[in-house]
Coordinates of C-alpha atoms in Angstrom, one line a residue:
Chain P
M1 CA 0.0 0.0 0.0
P2 CA 1.5 3.4 -1.0
P3 CA 1.8 5.9 1.9
V4 CA -1.3 7.9 3.1
A5 CA -0.9 11.2 5.0
L6 CA -3.2 13.9 6.2
A7 CA -2.9 17.6 6.3
L8 CA -4.7 19.9 8.8
V9 CA -5.1 23.2 7.0
H10 CA -5.1 26.5 8.9
H11 CA -5.0 28.6 5.8
P12 CA -6.7 29.1 3.4
V13 CA -9.9 28.2 5.2
R14 CA -13.4 29.8 5.5
D15 CA -15.0 31.5 8.5
R16 CA -18.7 31.4 9.3
S17 CA -19.5 34.0 6.6
G18 CA -17.3 32.4 3.9
A19 CA -14.5 34.8 4.1
I20 CA -11.0 33.4 3.8
I21 CA -9.1 33.4 7.1
T22 CA -6.1 31.9 8.9
T23 CA -7.0 30.0 12.1
A24 CA -4.8 29.5 15.1
V25 CA -3.1 26.1 15.6
T26 CA -4.3 24.5 18.9
N27 CA -2.2 22.3 21.1
L28 CA -5.0 19.8 21.2
D29 CA -5.3 19.5 17.4
V30 CA -1.6 18.6 17.4
H31 CA -1.9 15.8 20.0
D32 CA -5.4 14.4 19.3
I33 CA -4.9 14.1 15.5
A34 CA -1.4 12.8 15.8
R35 CA -2.7 10.0 18.0
T36 CA -5.5 9.2 15.6
A37 CA -3.2 9.3 12.6
R38 CA -0.6 7.1 14.2
T39 CA -3.3 4.6 15.4
Y40 CA -4.4 4.2 11.7
D41 CA -0.8 3.9 10.5
L42 CA -0.6 7.1 8.5
A43 CA 2.8 8.1 7.1
A44 CA 2.7 11.7 8.1
Y45 CA 0.5 14.4 9.7
Y46 CA 1.1 17.8 8.1
L47 CA 0.3 20.9 10.1
V48 CA -0.2 23.7 7.6
T49 CA 0.1 27.3 8.7
P50 CA 1.7 30.3 7.0
I51 CA 2.2 32.1 10.4
E52 CA 5.9 31.6 11.3
A53 CA 5.4 32.2 15.0
Q54 CA 2.8 29.4 15.1
R55 CA 5.2 27.0 13.3
V56 CA 7.9 27.8 15.8
L57 CA 5.4 27.2 18.6
V58 CA 4.4 23.8 17.2
E59 CA 8.0 22.8 16.7
R60 CA 8.6 23.6 20.4
I61 CA 5.6 21.5 21.4
L62 CA 6.9 18.6 19.2
A63 CA 10.4 18.9 20.7
H64 CA 9.1 18.6 24.2
W65 CA 7.1 15.5 23.5
R66 CA 9.5 13.9 21.0
D67 CA 12.8 14.3 22.8
G68 CA 12.2 16.3 26.0
A69 CA 10.6 15.7 29.4
G70 CA 7.3 14.7 27.7
A71 CA 8.9 11.9 25.8
R72 CA 10.3 10.4 29.0
R73 CA 7.1 10.7 30.9
V74 CA 4.7 9.6 28.1
P75 CA 6.7 7.5 25.6
E76 CA 3.7 6.6 23.4
R77 CA 3.0 10.3 22.8
S78 CA 6.5 10.6 21.3
V79 CA 5.6 7.8 18.9
A80 CA 2.5 9.6 17.8
L81 CA 4.1 13.1 17.4
S82 CA 7.0 11.6 15.5
I83 CA 4.9 11.7 12.3
C84 CA 4.1 15.4 12.6
V85 CA 5.6 17.8 9.9
V86 CA 5.0 21.5 10.1
V87 CA 4.8 23.3 6.8
P88 CA 3.8 26.9 5.6
T89 CA 1.6 25.9 2.7
L90 CA -0.4 23.0 1.3
E91 CA 2.0 23.0 -1.7
A92 CA 4.9 22.5 0.7
A93 CA 3.1 19.5 2.2
V94 CA 2.6 18.0 -1.2
E95 CA 6.3 18.6 -2.1
H96 CA 7.5 17.1 1.2
M97 CA 5.4 14.0 0.6
A98 CA 6.5 13.7 -3.1
A99 CA 10.1 13.9 -2.0
R100 CA 9.7 11.1 0.5
A101 CA 7.5 8.9 -1.6
G102 CA 9.3 9.4 -4.9
R103 CA 6.1 10.6 -6.7
S104 CA 3.5 13.3 -6.1
P105 CA 0.5 12.3 -3.9
R106 CA -3.1 12.5 -5.1
T107 CA -5.1 14.9 -2.9
F108 CA -8.4 14.1 -1.3
V109 CA -10.5 16.8 0.2
T110 CA -13.1 16.5 3.0
G111 CA -16.0 18.6 4.2
A112 CA -19.3 18.7 6.0
R113 CA -21.2 19.1 2.7
A114 CA -20.6 17.6 -0.8
P115 CA -19.5 20.4 -3.2
A116 CA -21.9 21.1 -6.1
G117 CA -20.8 19.6 -9.4
K118 CA -18.1 17.3 -8.0
R119 CA -18.4 13.5 -7.7
V120 CA -17.8 12.2 -4.2
L121 CA -16.0 9.0 -3.5
D122 CA -17.4 6.5 -1.0
G123 CA -15.0 4.5 1.2
A124 CA -14.4 1.6 -1.2
E125 CA -13.7 3.9 -4.2
A126 CA -11.4 6.0 -2.1
R127 CA -9.4 3.0 -0.8
S128 CA -9.1 1.8 -4.4
R129 CA -7.6 5.2 -5.5
M130 CA -5.3 5.1 -2.5
S131 CA -4.0 1.7 -3.4
E132 CA -2.7 3.1 -6.7
A133 CA -0.6 6.1 -5.5
P134 CA 0.6 8.1 -2.4
S135 CA -2.4 10.0 -1.0
L136 CA -2.8 13.2 1.0
I137 CA -6.2 13.7 2.8
L138 CA -7.0 17.4 3.5
F139 CA -9.0 18.6 6.5
G140 CA -10.0 22.2 7.0
T141 CA -10.1 24.0 10.3
G142 CA -12.6 27.0 10.9
H143 CA -15.6 26.5 8.6
G144 CA -13.8 24.3 6.2
L145 CA -11.6 24.3 3.1
T146 CA -12.1 27.0 0.4
P147 CA -13.9 26.2 -2.9
E148 CA -10.5 26.8 -4.7
T149 CA -8.8 24.1 -2.6
V150 CA -11.7 21.7 -3.3
E151 CA -11.7 22.5 -7.0
A152 CA -7.9 21.9 -7.2
A153 CA -8.0 18.5 -5.4
D154 CA -7.9 15.2 -7.3
H155 CA -10.8 13.7 -5.3
V156 CA -13.6 14.5 -2.9
L157 CA -14.4 12.2 0.0
A158 CA -18.1 11.8 0.8
P159 CA -19.3 13.9 3.8
I160 CA -19.7 12.0 7.1
R161 CA -23.3 12.9 8.0
S162 CA -24.7 15.1 5.4
G163 CA -28.2 13.6 5.9
A164 CA -28.3 14.4 9.7
S165 CA -30.4 17.3 11.0
Y166 CA -27.4 18.3 13.1
N167 CA -24.0 18.1 11.5
H168 CA -21.3 20.0 13.3
L169 CA -18.5 17.6 14.2
S170 CA -15.2 19.0 15.4
V171 CA -12.3 18.5 13.0
R172 CA -10.8 16.1 15.5
A173 CA -13.9 13.9 15.4
A174 CA -14.1 14.2 11.6
V175 CA -10.5 13.0 11.3
A176 CA -11.2 10.1 13.6
I177 CA -14.3 8.9 11.8
T178 CA -12.8 9.4 8.3
L179 CA -9.7 7.3 9.1
D180 CA -11.8 4.6 10.8
R181 CA -14.1 4.4 7.8
L182 CA -11.2 4.2 5.4
F183 CA -8.8 2.0 7.4
G184 CA -10.5 0.6 10.5
E185 CA -11.3 -3.0 10.6
G186 CA -14.8 -2.3 12.0
G187 CA -16.4 -5.2 13.8
S188 CA -14.7 -7.9 11.8
Q189 CA -11.4 -8.1 13.6
L190 CA -13.2 -7.7 16.9
R191 CA -15.8 -10.4 16.5
S192 CA -13.0 -13.0 16.6
Q193 CA -12.2 -11.9 20.1
G194 CA -15.7 -12.5 21.4
G195 CA -16.3 -15.2 24.0
D196 CA -12.9 -15.5 25.6
Chain G
M1 CA -35.6 3.1 19.0
P2 CA -35.2 3.6 22.8
P3 CA -32.9 6.4 23.9
V4 CA -29.2 6.0 23.9
A5 CA -26.9 8.3 26.0
L6 CA -23.2 8.4 26.8
A7 CA -21.4 9.1 30.0
L8 CA -17.9 10.5 30.2
V9 CA -16.5 9.2 33.5
H10 CA -13.9 11.3 35.5
H11 CA -14.1 9.1 38.5
P12 CA -13.5 6.2 39.2
V13 CA -10.9 5.8 36.4
R14 CA -7.3 4.4 36.3
D15 CA -4.1 6.2 35.9
R16 CA -1.0 4.9 34.0
S17 CA -0.1 2.6 37.0
G18 CA -3.7 1.3 37.4
A19 CA -4.4 3.4 40.6
I20 CA -7.9 4.8 40.9
I21 CA -8.0 8.6 40.4
T22 CA -10.3 11.5 39.5
T23 CA -9.4 13.3 36.3
A24 CA -10.1 17.0 35.6
V25 CA -13.0 17.9 33.3
T26 CA -11.6 19.8 30.3
N27 CA -13.5 22.4 28.4
L28 CA -12.8 20.7 25.1
D29 CA -14.3 17.3 26.2
V30 CA -17.5 19.2 27.0
H31 CA -17.7 20.8 23.5
D32 CA -16.2 18.1 21.2
I33 CA -18.1 15.2 22.7
A34 CA -21.4 17.2 22.9
R35 CA -21.1 18.0 19.2
T36 CA -20.4 14.3 18.3
A37 CA -23.2 13.0 20.5
R38 CA -25.7 15.5 19.1
T39 CA -24.6 14.7 15.5
Y40 CA -25.4 11.0 16.2
D41 CA -28.8 11.9 17.8
L42 CA -27.9 10.8 21.4
A43 CA -30.5 11.6 24.0
A44 CA -28.0 12.9 26.6
Y45 CA -24.3 13.3 27.4
Y46 CA -23.5 12.8 31.1
L47 CA -20.4 14.5 32.5
V48 CA -19.6 12.5 35.6
T49 CA -17.4 14.1 38.3
P50 CA -17.6 13.9 42.1
I51 CA -15.8 17.2 42.4
E52 CA -18.4 19.9 43.1
A53 CA -16.2 22.8 42.0
Q54 CA -15.8 21.1 38.6
R55 CA -19.5 20.6 38.3
V56 CA -20.1 24.3 39.0
L57 CA -17.5 25.1 36.4
V58 CA -19.1 22.9 33.7
E59 CA -22.5 24.4 34.5
R60 CA -21.1 27.9 34.0
I61 CA -19.6 26.8 30.6
L62 CA -23.0 25.3 29.7
A63 CA -24.9 28.5 30.7
H64 CA -22.6 30.6 28.6
W65 CA -23.2 28.5 25.5
R66 CA -26.8 27.5 26.0
D67 CA -28.3 30.8 27.0
G68 CA -25.5 33.5 27.2
A69 CA -23.4 35.3 24.7
G70 CA -22.1 32.1 23.2
A71 CA -25.5 30.9 22.2
R72 CA -26.2 34.2 20.3
R73 CA -22.8 34.0 18.6
V74 CA -22.7 30.3 17.8
P75 CA -26.4 29.0 17.9
E76 CA -25.5 25.4 16.8
R77 CA -23.2 25.1 19.8
S78 CA -26.2 25.7 22.0
V79 CA -28.1 22.9 20.3
A80 CA -25.2 20.5 21.0
L81 CA -24.7 21.5 24.6
S82 CA -28.4 21.3 25.4
I83 CA -28.0 17.5 25.8
C84 CA -25.3 17.8 28.5
V85 CA -26.1 16.7 32.0
V86 CA -23.6 17.1 34.9
V87 CA -23.8 14.5 37.6
P88 CA -21.7 13.5 40.6
T89 CA -21.7 9.7 40.1
L90 CA -22.3 7.1 37.5
E91 CA -25.3 5.9 39.6
A92 CA -26.8 9.4 39.3
A93 CA -26.4 9.3 35.5
V94 CA -28.3 5.9 35.5
E95 CA -31.0 7.2 37.8
H96 CA -31.4 10.4 35.7
M97 CA -31.8 8.4 32.5
A98 CA -34.2 5.9 34.2
A99 CA -36.4 8.8 35.4
R100 CA -36.5 10.3 31.9
A101 CA -36.9 7.0 30.0
G102 CA -39.3 5.3 32.4
R103 CA -37.0 2.3 32.9
S104 CA -33.4 1.7 33.8
P105 CA -30.8 1.8 31.0
R106 CA -28.6 -1.1 30.2
T107 CA -24.9 -0.1 30.5
F108 CA -22.2 -0.7 27.9
V109 CA -18.6 -0.2 28.7
T110 CA -15.8 0.7 26.3
G111 CA -12.0 0.5 26.5
A112 CA -8.8 0.1 24.5
R113 CA -8.5 -3.6 25.4
A114 CA -11.1 -6.4 25.8
P115 CA -11.4 -7.4 29.5
A116 CA -10.4 -11.0 30.2
G117 CA -13.3 -13.3 30.8
K118 CA -16.0 -11.0 29.4
R119 CA -17.7 -11.4 26.0
V120 CA -17.5 -8.4 23.8
L121 CA -20.3 -7.2 21.5
D122 CA -19.6 -6.2 17.9
G123 CA -21.6 -3.4 16.3
A124 CA -24.6 -5.5 15.1
E125 CA -25.0 -7.2 18.5
A126 CA -24.7 -3.9 20.3
R127 CA -27.3 -2.3 18.1
S128 CA -29.6 -5.2 18.6
R129 CA -29.4 -4.9 22.4
M130 CA -29.8 -1.1 22.2
S131 CA -33.1 -1.6 20.2
E132 CA -34.6 -3.4 23.2
A133 CA -34.1 -0.9 26.1
P134 CA -32.6 2.5 26.9
S135 CA -28.8 2.3 26.8
L136 CA -26.0 4.2 28.4
I137 CA -22.5 3.9 26.9
L138 CA -19.6 4.6 29.3
F139 CA -16.3 6.1 28.3
G140 CA -13.4 6.5 30.8
T141 CA -11.0 9.4 30.9
G142 CA -7.4 9.0 32.1
H143 CA -6.3 5.4 31.4
G144 CA -9.8 4.0 31.3
L145 CA -12.6 2.6 33.4
T146 CA -11.9 0.5 36.4
P147 CA -12.2 -3.3 36.4
E148 CA -15.1 -2.9 38.9
T149 CA -17.0 -0.6 36.5
V150 CA -16.4 -3.0 33.7
E151 CA -17.5 -6.0 35.8
A152 CA -20.7 -4.2 36.9
A153 CA -21.8 -3.3 33.4
D154 CA -24.4 -5.2 31.4
H155 CA -22.3 -5.3 28.2
V156 CA -18.8 -4.7 26.9
L157 CA -18.3 -3.1 23.4
A158 CA -15.5 -4.4 21.3
P159 CA -12.3 -2.3 21.4
I160 CA -11.7 -0.1 18.4
R161 CA -8.2 -1.1 17.3
S162 CA -7.0 -3.9 19.6
G163 CA -5.0 -5.4 16.8
A164 CA -3.0 -2.3 15.9
S165 CA 0.6 -1.9 17.0
Y166 CA -0.2 1.6 18.2
N167 CA -3.5 2.1 20.0
H168 CA -3.7 5.3 21.9
L169 CA -6.8 7.2 20.7
S170 CA -8.0 10.1 22.7
V171 CA -11.3 9.7 24.4
R172 CA -12.7 12.3 22.0
A173 CA -11.6 10.2 19.0
A174 CA -12.9 7.0 20.7
V175 CA -16.3 8.5 21.2
A176 CA -16.5 9.7 17.6
I177 CA -15.5 6.3 16.1
T178 CA -17.7 4.3 18.5
L179 CA -20.8 6.4 17.7
D180 CA -20.1 6.3 14.0
R181 CA -19.7 2.5 14.0
L182 CA -22.9 2.1 15.9
F183 CA -25.1 4.8 14.3
G184 CA -23.3 6.1 11.3
E185 CA -24.7 5.3 7.9
G186 CA -21.2 4.8 6.5
G187 CA -20.8 5.1 2.8
S188 CA -24.3 3.9 2.0
Q189 CA -26.1 7.1 2.4
L190 CA -23.3 9.0 0.8
R191 CA -23.1 7.0 -2.4
S192 CA -26.5 8.2 -3.4
Q193 CA -25.2 11.7 -3.5
G194 CA -22.4 11.0 -5.9
G195 CA -22.4 12.7 -9.3
D196 CA -24.6 15.7 -8.6

């Protein structure tokens, strides 16, 4: 299986009104999403922000947990955070992954609603595409990725709960559910444990 | 379908060494898990802590977002947090749910590992049990629910990734994946949207 990575995009993303903004990186997004990405065997977790001070901050968090006092106290956190890569732009994430994998990744965008005029892939179709080439799954912070980012992507993943009356998952929950649908073994692996 | 609720347990839970502790309620656990629970149509989200000062703090957070400035600014957050109920003990959560539903809920425990000597339910079995009676799904903070809580429960849900080499999901991610496996429509609902 070629490598799969995810990118958490802090710019460009939309706010409530649709305006393009840059959101702040939060400590918990670093930790929670790294743990989820590592649990589902992703090759990398790209934190994308153009704000240099925020990249410096994240690098400091990573150093503490990868090599510093945090790594000694909570070794499994070091394992999760070892896959984090901090980059200024989405293009830089794509280039970093291409350099590592030897070829450019295909990009897959996510969102709470299916974009008009674009075909969305269900889990089986997405896994099939991901088996062919390196893949980078994009998640937007704020109120989601911009129409330009969606338009430029190779593929669109189906929304998680577009039919629900209430549909406001956090990006942390959306990442967890998306990776589980794509790469989780569901009940199958677990059924075999029953009864012991 | 009878009501399903979840409880986030801050006591009694285990620490890294297995000792029984009380963890602190975090603001983000209130918000993230409420949004996930509301998205999957749960009837209630019980925050369980014996520490009165923490219950007061959570009630203040809830008041801000349900009725205060937060509700006016982010109305959908008010909808999510409306299902939160703050209680001192797990027994109080069970009693509250029993009073509302007219009969006692069956309890389902979760955890990163299957407990020895207990049968675990896969998704289909769990849904079948949940269709028969009100249900309360318990999630532990810290390093998980105590053996006594697991022993006293009616059912044990299968662990999410017990076969993975790395298996350290946050409780926020575990809640999201568990509810999606139980109540998410997966790709089926989404496939019908493709191509428009």
